[in-house]
CSV table of C-alpha atoms and ligand atoms in Angstrom, one decimal:
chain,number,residue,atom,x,y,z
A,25,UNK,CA,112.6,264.5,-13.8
A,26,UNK,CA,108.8,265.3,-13.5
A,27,UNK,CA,107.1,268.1,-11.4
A,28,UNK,CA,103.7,266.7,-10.1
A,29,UNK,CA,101.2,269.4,-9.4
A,30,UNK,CA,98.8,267.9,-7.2
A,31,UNK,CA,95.7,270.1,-5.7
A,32,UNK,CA,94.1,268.8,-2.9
A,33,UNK,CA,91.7,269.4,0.0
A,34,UNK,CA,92.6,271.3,2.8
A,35,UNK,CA,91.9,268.3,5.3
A,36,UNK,CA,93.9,266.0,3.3
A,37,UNK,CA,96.9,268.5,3.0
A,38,UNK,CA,98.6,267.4,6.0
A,39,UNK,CA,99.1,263.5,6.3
A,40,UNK,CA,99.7,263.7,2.3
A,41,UNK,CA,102.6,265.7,3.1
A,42,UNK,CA,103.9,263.6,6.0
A,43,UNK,CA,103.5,260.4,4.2
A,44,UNK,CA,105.4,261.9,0.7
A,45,UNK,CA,108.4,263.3,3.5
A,46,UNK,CA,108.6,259.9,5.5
A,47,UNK,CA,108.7,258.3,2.1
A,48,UNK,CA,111.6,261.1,0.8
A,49,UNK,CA,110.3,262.9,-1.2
A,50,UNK,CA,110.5,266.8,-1.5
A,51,UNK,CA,107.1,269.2,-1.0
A,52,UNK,CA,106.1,272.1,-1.6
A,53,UNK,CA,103.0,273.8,-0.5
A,54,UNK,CA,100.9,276.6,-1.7
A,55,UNK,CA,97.7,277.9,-0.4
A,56,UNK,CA,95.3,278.4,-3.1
A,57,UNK,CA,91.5,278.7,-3.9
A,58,UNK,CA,89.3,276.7,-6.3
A,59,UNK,CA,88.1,278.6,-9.1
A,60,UNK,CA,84.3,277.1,-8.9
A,61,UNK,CA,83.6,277.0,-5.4
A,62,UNK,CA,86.2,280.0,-4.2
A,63,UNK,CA,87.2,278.1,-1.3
A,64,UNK,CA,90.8,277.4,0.0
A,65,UNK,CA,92.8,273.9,-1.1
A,66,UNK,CA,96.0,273.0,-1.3
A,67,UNK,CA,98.3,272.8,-4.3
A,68,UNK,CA,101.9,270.5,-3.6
A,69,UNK,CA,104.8,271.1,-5.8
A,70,UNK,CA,106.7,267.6,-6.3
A,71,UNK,CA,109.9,267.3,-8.0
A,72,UNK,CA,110.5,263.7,-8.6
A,73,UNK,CA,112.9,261.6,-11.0
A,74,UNK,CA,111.1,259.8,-13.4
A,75,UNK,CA,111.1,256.3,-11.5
A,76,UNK,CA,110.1,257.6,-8.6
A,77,UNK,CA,106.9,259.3,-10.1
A,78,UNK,CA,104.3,256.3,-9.5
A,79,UNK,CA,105.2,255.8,-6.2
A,80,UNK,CA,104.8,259.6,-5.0
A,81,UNK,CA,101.3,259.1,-7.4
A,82,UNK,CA,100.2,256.3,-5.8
A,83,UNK,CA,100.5,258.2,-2.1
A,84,UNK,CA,98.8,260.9,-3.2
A,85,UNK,CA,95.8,258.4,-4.3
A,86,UNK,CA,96.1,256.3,-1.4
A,87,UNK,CA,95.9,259.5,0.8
A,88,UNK,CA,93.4,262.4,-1.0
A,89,UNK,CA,89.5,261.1,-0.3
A,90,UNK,CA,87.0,262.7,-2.1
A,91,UNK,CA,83.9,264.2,-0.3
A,92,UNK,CA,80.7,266.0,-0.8
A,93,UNK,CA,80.4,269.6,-0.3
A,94,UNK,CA,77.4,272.0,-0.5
A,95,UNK,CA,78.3,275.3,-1.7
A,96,UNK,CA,76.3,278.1,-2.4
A,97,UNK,CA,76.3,278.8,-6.8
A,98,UNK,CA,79.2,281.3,-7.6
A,99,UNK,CA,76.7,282.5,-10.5
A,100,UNK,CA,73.4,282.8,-8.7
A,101,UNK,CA,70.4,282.4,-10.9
A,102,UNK,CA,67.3,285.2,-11.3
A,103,UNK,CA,64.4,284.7,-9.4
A,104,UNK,CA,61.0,285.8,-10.7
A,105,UNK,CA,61.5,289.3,-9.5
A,106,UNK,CA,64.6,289.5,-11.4
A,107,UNK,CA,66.4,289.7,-8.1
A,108,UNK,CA,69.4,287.4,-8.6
A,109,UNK,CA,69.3,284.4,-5.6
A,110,UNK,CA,72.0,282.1,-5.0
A,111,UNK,CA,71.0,278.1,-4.4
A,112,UNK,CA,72.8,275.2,-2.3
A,113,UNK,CA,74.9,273.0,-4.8
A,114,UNK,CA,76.3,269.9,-4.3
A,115,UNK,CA,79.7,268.5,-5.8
A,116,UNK,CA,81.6,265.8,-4.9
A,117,UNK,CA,85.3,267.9,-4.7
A,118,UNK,CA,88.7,265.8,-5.2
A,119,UNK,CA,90.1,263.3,-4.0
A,120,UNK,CA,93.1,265.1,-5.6
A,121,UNK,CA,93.6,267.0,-9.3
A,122,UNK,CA,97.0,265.8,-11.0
A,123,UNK,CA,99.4,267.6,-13.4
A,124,UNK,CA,102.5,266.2,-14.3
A,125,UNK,CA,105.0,268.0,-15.9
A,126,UNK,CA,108.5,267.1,-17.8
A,127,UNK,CA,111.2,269.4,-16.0
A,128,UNK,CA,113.0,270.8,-18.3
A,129,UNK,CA,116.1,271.6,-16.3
A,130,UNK,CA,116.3,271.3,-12.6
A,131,UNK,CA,119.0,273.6,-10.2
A,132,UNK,CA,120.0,274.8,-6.7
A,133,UNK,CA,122.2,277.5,-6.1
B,10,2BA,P1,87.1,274.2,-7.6
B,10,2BA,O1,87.3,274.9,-8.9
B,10,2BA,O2,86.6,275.1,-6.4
B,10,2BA,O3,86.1,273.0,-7.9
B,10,2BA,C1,85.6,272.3,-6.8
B,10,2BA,C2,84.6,271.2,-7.3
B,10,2BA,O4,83.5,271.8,-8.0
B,10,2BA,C3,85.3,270.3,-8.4
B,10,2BA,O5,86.0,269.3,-7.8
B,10,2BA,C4,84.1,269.8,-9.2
B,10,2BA,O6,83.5,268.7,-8.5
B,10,2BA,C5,83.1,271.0,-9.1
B,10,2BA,N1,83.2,271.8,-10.3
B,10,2BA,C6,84.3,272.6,-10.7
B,10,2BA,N2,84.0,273.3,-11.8
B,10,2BA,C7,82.7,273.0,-12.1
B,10,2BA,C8,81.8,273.4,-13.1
B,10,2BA,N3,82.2,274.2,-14.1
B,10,2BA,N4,80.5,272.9,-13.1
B,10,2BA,C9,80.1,272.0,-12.1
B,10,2BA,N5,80.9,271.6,-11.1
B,10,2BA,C10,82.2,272.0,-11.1
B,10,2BA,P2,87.4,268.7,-8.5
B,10,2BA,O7,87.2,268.5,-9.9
B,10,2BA,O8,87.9,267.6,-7.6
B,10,2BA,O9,88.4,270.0,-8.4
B,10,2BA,C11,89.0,270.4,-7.1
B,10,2BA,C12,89.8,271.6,-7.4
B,10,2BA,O10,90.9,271.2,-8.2
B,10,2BA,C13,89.1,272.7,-8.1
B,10,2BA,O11,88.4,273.5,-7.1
B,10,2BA,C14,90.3,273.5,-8.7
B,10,2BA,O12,90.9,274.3,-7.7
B,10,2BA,C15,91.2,272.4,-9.1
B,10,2BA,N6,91.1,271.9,-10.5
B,10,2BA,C16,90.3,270.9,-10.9
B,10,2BA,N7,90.4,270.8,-12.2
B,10,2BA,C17,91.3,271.7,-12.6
B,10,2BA,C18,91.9,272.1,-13.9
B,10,2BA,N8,91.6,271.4,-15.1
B,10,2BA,N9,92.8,273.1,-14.0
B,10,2BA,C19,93.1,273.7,-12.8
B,10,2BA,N10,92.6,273.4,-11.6
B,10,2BA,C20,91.7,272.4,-11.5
């Protein structure tokens, strides 16, 4: 069995998680917040059995688009005054960030 740890955009969050139910697989969804850009995503918990692992993989590629976002520098830069100013960035953010894990033992009670 693996766990997939897949962090996504907020906007995508949704249809991934109908298309991975419709298709039976199990979700789990945490809200979470980037490190870089302290904004909100989304972070699914998938437990699947091993031979279901590209399929769930290849929804969450089909699915997660990756965009361009302006975002204002988490470590603003200093200005000739010394007075620190923070500066528009650009970064192109996703389509999704994958972990997958080997689950080491797997229970409901
Ligand atoms: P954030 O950390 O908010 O990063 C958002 C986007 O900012 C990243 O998109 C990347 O394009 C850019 N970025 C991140 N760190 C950067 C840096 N040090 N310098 C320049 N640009 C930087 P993605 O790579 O698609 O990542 C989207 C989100 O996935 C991240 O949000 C973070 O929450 C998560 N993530 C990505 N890689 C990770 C990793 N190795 N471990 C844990 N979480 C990760």
């Amino acid at each position: 069995m693996k766990l997939i740890i897949a962090i996504v955009q907020d906007e995508d969050a949704s249809r991934l998680i109908s298309n991975l139910m419709a298709e039976g697989f199990r979700v789990t969804k945490l809200a979470t917040t980037g490190g870089f850009l302290r904004s909100g995503n989304t972070t699914l918990l998938i437990g699947v059995e091993d031979e279901q692992l590209q399929k769930a993989m290849d929804i969450v590629e089909k699915v997660c688009k990756s965009r361009r976002q302006i975002a204002t520098s988490p470590a603003p830069i200093s200005g000739a005054t010394g007075v620190y100013v923070p500066y528009p960035i650009e970064v192109t953010v996703g389509g999704a960030t994958v972990f997958v894990l080997d689950v080491e033992q797997f229970a409901k009670f």
